[in-house]
Short mmCIF file of C-alpha atoms and ligand atoms in Angstrom, two decimals:
data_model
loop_
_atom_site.label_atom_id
_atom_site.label_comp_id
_atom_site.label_asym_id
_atom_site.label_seq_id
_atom_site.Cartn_x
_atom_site.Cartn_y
_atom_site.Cartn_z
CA UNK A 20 39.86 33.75 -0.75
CA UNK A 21 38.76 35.17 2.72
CA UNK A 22 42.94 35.89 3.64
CA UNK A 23 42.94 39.38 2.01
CA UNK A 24 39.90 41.17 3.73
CA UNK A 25 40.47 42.55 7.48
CA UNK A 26 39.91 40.15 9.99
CA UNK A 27 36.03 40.77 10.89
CA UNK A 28 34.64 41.73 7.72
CA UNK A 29 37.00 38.64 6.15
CA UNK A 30 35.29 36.65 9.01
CA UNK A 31 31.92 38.01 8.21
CA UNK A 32 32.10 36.98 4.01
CA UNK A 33 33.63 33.52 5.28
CA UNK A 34 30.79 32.89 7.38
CA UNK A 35 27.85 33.97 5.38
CA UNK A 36 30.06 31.62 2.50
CA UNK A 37 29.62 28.94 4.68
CA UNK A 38 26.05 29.04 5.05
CA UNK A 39 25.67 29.51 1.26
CA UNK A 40 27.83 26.52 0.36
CA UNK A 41 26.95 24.37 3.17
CA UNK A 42 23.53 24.59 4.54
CA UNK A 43 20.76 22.34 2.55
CA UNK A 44 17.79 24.30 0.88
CA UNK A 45 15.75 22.46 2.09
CA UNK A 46 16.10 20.68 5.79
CA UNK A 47 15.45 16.28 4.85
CA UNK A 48 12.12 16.16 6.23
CA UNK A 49 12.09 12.22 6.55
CA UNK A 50 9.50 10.21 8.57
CA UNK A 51 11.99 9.05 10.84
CA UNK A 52 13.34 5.86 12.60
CA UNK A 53 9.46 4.54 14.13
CA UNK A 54 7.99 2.20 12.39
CA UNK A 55 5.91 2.07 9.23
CA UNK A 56 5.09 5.31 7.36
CA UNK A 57 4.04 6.62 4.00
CA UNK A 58 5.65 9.82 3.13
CA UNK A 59 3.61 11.97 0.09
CA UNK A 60 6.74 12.94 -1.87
CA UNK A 61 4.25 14.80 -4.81
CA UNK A 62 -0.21 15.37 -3.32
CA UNK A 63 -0.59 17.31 -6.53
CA UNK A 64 -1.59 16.57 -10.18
CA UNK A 65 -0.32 17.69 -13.35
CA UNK A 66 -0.69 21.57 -12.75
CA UNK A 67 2.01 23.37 -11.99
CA UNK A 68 -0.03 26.34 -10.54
CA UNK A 69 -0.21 24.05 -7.59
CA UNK A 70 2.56 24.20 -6.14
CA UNK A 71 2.84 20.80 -5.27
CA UNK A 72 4.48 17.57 -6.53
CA UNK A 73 2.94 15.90 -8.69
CA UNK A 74 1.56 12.02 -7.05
CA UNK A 75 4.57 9.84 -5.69
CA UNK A 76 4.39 8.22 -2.41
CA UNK A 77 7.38 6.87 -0.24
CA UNK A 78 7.03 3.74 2.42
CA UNK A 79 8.71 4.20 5.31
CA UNK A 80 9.50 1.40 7.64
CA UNK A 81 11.83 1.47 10.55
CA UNK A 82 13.64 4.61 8.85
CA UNK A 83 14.25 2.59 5.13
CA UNK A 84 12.57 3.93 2.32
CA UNK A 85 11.29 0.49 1.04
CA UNK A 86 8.65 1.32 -2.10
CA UNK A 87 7.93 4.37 -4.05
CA UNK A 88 4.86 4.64 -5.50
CA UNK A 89 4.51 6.32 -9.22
CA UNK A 90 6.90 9.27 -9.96
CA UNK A 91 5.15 12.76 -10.88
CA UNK A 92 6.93 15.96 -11.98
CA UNK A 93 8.66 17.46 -8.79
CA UNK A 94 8.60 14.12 -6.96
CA UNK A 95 12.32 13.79 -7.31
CA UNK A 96 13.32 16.61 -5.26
CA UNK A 97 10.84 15.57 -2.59
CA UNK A 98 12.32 12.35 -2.62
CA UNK A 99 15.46 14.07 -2.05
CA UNK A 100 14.14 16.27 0.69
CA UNK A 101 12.89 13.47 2.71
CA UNK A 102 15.87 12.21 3.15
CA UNK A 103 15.95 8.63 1.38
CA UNK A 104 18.19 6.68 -0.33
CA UNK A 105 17.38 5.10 -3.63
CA UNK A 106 19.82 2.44 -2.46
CA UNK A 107 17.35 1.63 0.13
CA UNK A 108 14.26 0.74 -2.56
CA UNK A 109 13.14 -2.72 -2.65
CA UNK A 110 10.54 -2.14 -5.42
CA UNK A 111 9.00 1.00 -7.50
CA UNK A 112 5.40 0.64 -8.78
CA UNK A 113 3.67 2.29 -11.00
CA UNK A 114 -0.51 2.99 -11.15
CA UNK A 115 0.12 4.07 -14.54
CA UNK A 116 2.25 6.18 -17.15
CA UNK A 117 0.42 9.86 -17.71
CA UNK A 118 3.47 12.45 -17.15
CA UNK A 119 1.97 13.28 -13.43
CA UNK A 120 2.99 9.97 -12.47
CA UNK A 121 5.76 8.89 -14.30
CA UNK A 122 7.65 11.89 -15.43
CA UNK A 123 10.52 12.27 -12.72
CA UNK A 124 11.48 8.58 -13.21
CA UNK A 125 14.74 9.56 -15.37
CA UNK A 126 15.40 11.69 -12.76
CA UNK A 127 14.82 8.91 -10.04
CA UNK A 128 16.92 6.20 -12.16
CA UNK A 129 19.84 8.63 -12.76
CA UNK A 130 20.38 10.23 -9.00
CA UNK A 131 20.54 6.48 -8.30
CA UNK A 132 23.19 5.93 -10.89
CA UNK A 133 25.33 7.59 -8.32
CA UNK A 134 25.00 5.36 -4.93
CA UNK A 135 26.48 2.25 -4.36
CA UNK A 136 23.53 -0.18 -5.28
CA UNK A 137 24.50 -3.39 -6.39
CA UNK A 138 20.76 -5.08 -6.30
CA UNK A 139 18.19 -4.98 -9.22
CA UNK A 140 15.71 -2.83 -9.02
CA UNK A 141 11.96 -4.45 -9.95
CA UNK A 142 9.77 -2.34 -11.76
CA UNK A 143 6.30 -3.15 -11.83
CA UNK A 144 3.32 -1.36 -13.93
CA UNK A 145 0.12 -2.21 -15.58
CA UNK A 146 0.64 -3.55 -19.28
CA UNK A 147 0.41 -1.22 -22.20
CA UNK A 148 -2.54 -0.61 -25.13
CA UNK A 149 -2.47 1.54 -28.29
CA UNK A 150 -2.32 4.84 -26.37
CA UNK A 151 0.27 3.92 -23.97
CA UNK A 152 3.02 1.77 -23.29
CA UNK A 153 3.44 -1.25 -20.97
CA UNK A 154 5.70 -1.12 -18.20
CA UNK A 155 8.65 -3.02 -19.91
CA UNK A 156 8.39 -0.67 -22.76
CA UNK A 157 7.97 2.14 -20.80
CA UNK A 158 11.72 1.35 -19.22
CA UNK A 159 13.01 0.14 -22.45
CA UNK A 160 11.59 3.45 -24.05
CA UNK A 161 13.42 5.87 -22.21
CA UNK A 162 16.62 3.65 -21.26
CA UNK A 163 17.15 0.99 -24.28
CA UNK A 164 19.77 1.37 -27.07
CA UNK A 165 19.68 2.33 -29.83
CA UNK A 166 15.93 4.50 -29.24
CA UNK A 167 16.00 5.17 -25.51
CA UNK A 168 15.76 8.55 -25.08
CA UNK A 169 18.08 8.36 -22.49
CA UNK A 170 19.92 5.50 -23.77
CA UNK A 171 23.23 6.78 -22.23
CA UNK A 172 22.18 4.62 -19.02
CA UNK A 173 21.33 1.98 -21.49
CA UNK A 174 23.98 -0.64 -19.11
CA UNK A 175 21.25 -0.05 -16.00
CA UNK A 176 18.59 -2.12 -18.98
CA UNK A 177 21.35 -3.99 -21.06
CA UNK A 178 21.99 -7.84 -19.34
CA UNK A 179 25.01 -8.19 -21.01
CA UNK A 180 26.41 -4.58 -19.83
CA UNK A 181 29.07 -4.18 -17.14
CA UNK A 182 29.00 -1.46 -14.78
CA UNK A 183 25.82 -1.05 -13.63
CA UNK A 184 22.95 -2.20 -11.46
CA UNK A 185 19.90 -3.23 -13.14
CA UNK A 186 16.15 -2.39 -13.81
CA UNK A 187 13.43 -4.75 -14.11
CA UNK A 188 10.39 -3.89 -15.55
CA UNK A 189 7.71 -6.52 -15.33
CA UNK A 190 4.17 -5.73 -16.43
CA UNK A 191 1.15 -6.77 -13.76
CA UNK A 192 -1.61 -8.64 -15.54
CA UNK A 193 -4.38 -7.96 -12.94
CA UNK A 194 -8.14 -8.09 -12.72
CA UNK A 195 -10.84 -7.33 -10.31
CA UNK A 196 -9.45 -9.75 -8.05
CA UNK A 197 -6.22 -8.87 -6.17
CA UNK A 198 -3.15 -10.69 -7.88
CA UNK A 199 0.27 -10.78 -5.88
CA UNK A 200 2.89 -8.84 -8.04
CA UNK A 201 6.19 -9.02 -5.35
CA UNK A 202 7.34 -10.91 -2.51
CA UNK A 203 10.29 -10.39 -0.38
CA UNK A 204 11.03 -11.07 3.42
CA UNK A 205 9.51 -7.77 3.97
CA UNK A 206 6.29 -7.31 2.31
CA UNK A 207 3.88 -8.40 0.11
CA UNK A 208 2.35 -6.41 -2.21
CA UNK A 209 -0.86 -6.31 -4.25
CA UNK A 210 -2.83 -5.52 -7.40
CA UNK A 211 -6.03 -4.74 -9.26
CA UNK A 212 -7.14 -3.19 -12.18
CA UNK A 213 -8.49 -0.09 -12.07
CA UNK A 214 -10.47 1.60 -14.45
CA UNK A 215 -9.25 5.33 -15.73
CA UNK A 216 -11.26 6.00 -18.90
CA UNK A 217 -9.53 4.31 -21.85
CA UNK A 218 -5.47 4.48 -20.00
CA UNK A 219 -4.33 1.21 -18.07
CA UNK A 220 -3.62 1.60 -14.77
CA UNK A 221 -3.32 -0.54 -11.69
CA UNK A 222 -4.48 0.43 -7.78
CA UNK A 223 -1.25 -1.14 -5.12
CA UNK A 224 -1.55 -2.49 -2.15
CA UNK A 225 1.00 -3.10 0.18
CA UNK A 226 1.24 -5.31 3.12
CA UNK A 227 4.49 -4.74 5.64
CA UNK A 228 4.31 -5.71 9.18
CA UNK A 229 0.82 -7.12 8.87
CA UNK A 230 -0.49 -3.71 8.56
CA UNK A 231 -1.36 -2.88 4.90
CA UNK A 232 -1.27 0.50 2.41
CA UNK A 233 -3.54 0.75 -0.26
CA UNK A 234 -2.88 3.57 -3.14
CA UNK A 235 -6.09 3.74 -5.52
CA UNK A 236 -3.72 5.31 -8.47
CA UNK A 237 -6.25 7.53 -10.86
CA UNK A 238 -9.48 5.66 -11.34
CA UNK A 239 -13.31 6.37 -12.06
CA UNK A 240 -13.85 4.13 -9.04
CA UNK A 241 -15.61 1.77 -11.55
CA UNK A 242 -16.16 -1.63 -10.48
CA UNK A 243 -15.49 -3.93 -7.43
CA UNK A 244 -11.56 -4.60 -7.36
CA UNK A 245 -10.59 -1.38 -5.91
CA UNK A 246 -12.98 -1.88 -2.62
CA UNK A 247 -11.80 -5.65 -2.79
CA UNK A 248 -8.05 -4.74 -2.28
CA UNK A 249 -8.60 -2.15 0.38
CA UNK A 250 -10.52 -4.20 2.09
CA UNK A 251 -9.07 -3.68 5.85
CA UNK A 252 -6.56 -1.62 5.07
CA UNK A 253 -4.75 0.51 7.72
CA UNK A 254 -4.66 3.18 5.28
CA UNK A 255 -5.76 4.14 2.11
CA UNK A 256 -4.50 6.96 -0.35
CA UNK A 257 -7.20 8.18 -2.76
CA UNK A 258 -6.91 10.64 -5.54
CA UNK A 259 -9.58 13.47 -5.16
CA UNK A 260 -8.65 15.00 -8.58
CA UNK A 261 -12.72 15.89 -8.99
CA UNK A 262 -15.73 17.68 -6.99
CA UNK A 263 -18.95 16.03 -6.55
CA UNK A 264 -21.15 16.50 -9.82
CA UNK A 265 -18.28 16.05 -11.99
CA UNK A 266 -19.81 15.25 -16.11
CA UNK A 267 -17.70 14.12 -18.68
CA UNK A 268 -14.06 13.77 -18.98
CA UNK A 269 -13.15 14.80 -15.47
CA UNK A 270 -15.61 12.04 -14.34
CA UNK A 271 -14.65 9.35 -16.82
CA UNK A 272 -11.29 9.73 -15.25
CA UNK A 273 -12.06 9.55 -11.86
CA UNK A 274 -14.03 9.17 -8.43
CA UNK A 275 -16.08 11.95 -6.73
CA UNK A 276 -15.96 12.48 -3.08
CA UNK A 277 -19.23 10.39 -2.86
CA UNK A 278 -17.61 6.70 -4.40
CA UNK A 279 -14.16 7.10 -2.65
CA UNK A 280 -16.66 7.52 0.69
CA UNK A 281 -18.35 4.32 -0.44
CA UNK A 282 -15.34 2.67 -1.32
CA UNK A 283 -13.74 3.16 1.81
CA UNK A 284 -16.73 2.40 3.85
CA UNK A 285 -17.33 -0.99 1.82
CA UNK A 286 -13.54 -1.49 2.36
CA UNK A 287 -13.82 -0.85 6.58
CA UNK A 288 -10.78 0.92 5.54
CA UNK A 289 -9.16 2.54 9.06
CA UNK A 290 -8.33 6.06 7.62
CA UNK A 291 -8.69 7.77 4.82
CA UNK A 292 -6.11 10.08 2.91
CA UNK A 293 -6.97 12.03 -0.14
CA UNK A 294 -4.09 13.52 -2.37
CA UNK A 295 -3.77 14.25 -6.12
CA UNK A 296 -5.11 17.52 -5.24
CA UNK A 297 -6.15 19.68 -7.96
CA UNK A 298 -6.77 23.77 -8.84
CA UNK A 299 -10.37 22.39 -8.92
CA UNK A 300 -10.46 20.64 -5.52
CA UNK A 301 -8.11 22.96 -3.72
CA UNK A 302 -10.11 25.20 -1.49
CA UNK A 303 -13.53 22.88 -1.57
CA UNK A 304 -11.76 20.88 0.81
CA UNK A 305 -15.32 21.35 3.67
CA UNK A 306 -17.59 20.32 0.75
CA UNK A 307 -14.93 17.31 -0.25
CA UNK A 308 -15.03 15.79 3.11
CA UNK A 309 -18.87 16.25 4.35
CA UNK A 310 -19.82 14.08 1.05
CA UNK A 311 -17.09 11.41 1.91
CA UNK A 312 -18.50 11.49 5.84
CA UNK A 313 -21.97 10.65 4.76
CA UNK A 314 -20.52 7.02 3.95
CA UNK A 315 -17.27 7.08 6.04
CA UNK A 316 -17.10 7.38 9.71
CA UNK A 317 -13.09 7.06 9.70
CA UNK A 318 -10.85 9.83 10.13
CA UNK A 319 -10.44 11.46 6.47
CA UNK A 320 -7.15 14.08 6.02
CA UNK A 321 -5.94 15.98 3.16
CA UNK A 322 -2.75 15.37 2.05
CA UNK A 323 0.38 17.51 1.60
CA UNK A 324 3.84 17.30 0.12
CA UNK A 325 6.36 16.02 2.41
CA UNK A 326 2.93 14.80 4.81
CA UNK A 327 4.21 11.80 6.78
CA UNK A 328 1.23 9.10 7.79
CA UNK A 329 2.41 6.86 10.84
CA UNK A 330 0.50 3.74 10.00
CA UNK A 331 -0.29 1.75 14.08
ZN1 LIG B 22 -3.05 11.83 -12.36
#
């Protein structure tokens, strides 16, 4: 199509084609070849106004992307953007199933569809109650003939289908007490029960290398099991989705700068990430971290999308 133009403005049209057509939107913005790494694929919530991912997290280690960690609107593309491969994932885990955590899993599932991955992929996630659904019927929900929403992939769910590799969705009956959900030569990885007003959800931890990345998921902070599997950690992701003095709803749902700074100090936790970022929190970021640094001494950063956290 460029033939019929003169030669330098046919050059010109060709050229600027070539950038259209070729160049990425957005440069892969992985955590590279070194080591063990979490990449924040979403640091938001469920506003949109944000501007950010909702939560997902991405393990790096040695330059494989190993576990992701829930799947919140917007996470997808991140995922994308960072450069992974979801041929590369030994295991997805979910804290639990509101949309800013789970919603982008289609998405996940059918980008996969398209690489060469011949391994099952475990699933794992809390178990359901009347208000939500466990982790196996979460799966079976959206992927399952004859209801799945998307039950067009229903072969990637089906034992008996041909054609495709396969999920598998186990649900995590955990406690206070950490309970070991997955093994493989790599890593080990870890749950408890977590407490976010009436919806079941699970806090992950997850050992690689003997270094170890804990993700408190949503949670009231409630309780002794999330301090009990952080204890040590390298790092630990927590969701600062309130302020301090948070009544009500916002603080049946979840922790206050003041008990994520005693959880990690009870924990001896080695740094401290907060993400799940809200239109709420955004902007009290000073006030956030003085209350956390009355009980932590540890380094304490705010998370963005796309933030990569080199865990020595
Ligand atoms: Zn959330």
């Amino acid at each position: 199509m460029c033939s019929p133009r003169p030669f330098l403005e046919a050059l010109l049209i060709c050229v600027s084609l070539l950038s259209v057509f070729e160049a990425p939107p957005v440069a892969a913005q992985s955590c590279g070849t070194a080591g063990l790494a979490v990449q924040v694929l979403g640091s938001g919530g469920p506003e949109l106004q944000d501007k950010r991912a909702s939560t997902s997290y991405l393990i790096w280690d040695h330059g494989r992307a190993l576990v992701i960690v829930d799947a919140g609107g917007g996470s997808a593309l991140r995922f994308g953007e960072s450069g992974a491969q979801m041929s590369q994932v030994d295991v997805f885990l979910f804290s639990h199933f509101h949309v800013d955590h789970s919603g982008d899993f289609p998405a996940f599932i059918f980008s996969s569809w398209f690489e060469d991955r011949k391994r099952p992929l475990p699933i794992f996630g809390p178990l359901g109650n009347d208000i939500m659904p466990s982790t196996t019927e979460f799966v079976h929900d959206l992927f399952s003939d004859p209801h799945g929403a998307w039950r067009y992939l229903s072969e990637m769910v089906d034992p008996g289908a041909e054609g495709s590799y396969k999920l598998q969705p186990h649900n995590v009956v955990a406690g206070s007490t950490p309970v070991l959900a997955f093994r493989n030569s790599d890593m080990a990885v870890y749950a408890v029960r977590v407490i976010h007003g009436a919806f079941p959800s699970l806090a992950w931890r997850v050992e690689i290398g003997g270094k170890s990345i804990v993700f408190s998921g949503d949670t009231n902070g409630e309780g002794e099991g999330l301090a009990r599997l952080a204890m040590n950690a390298d790092l630990f992701v927590a969701h600062n989705a309130v302020l301090e003095g948070a009544t009500g709803l916002e603080r049946r749902l979840h922790m206050p700068p003041s008990v994520i700074g005693l959880i990690t100090a009870n924990a001896h936790v080695q740094r401290l990430v907060l993400s799940h970022r809200m239109l709420r929190t955004l902007g009290k970021e000073n006030e956030t971290a003085a209350e956390i640094k009355r009980r932590f001494s540890g380094p304490v950063i705010f998370a963005n999308d796309l933030d990569c956290f080199p865990v020595e």
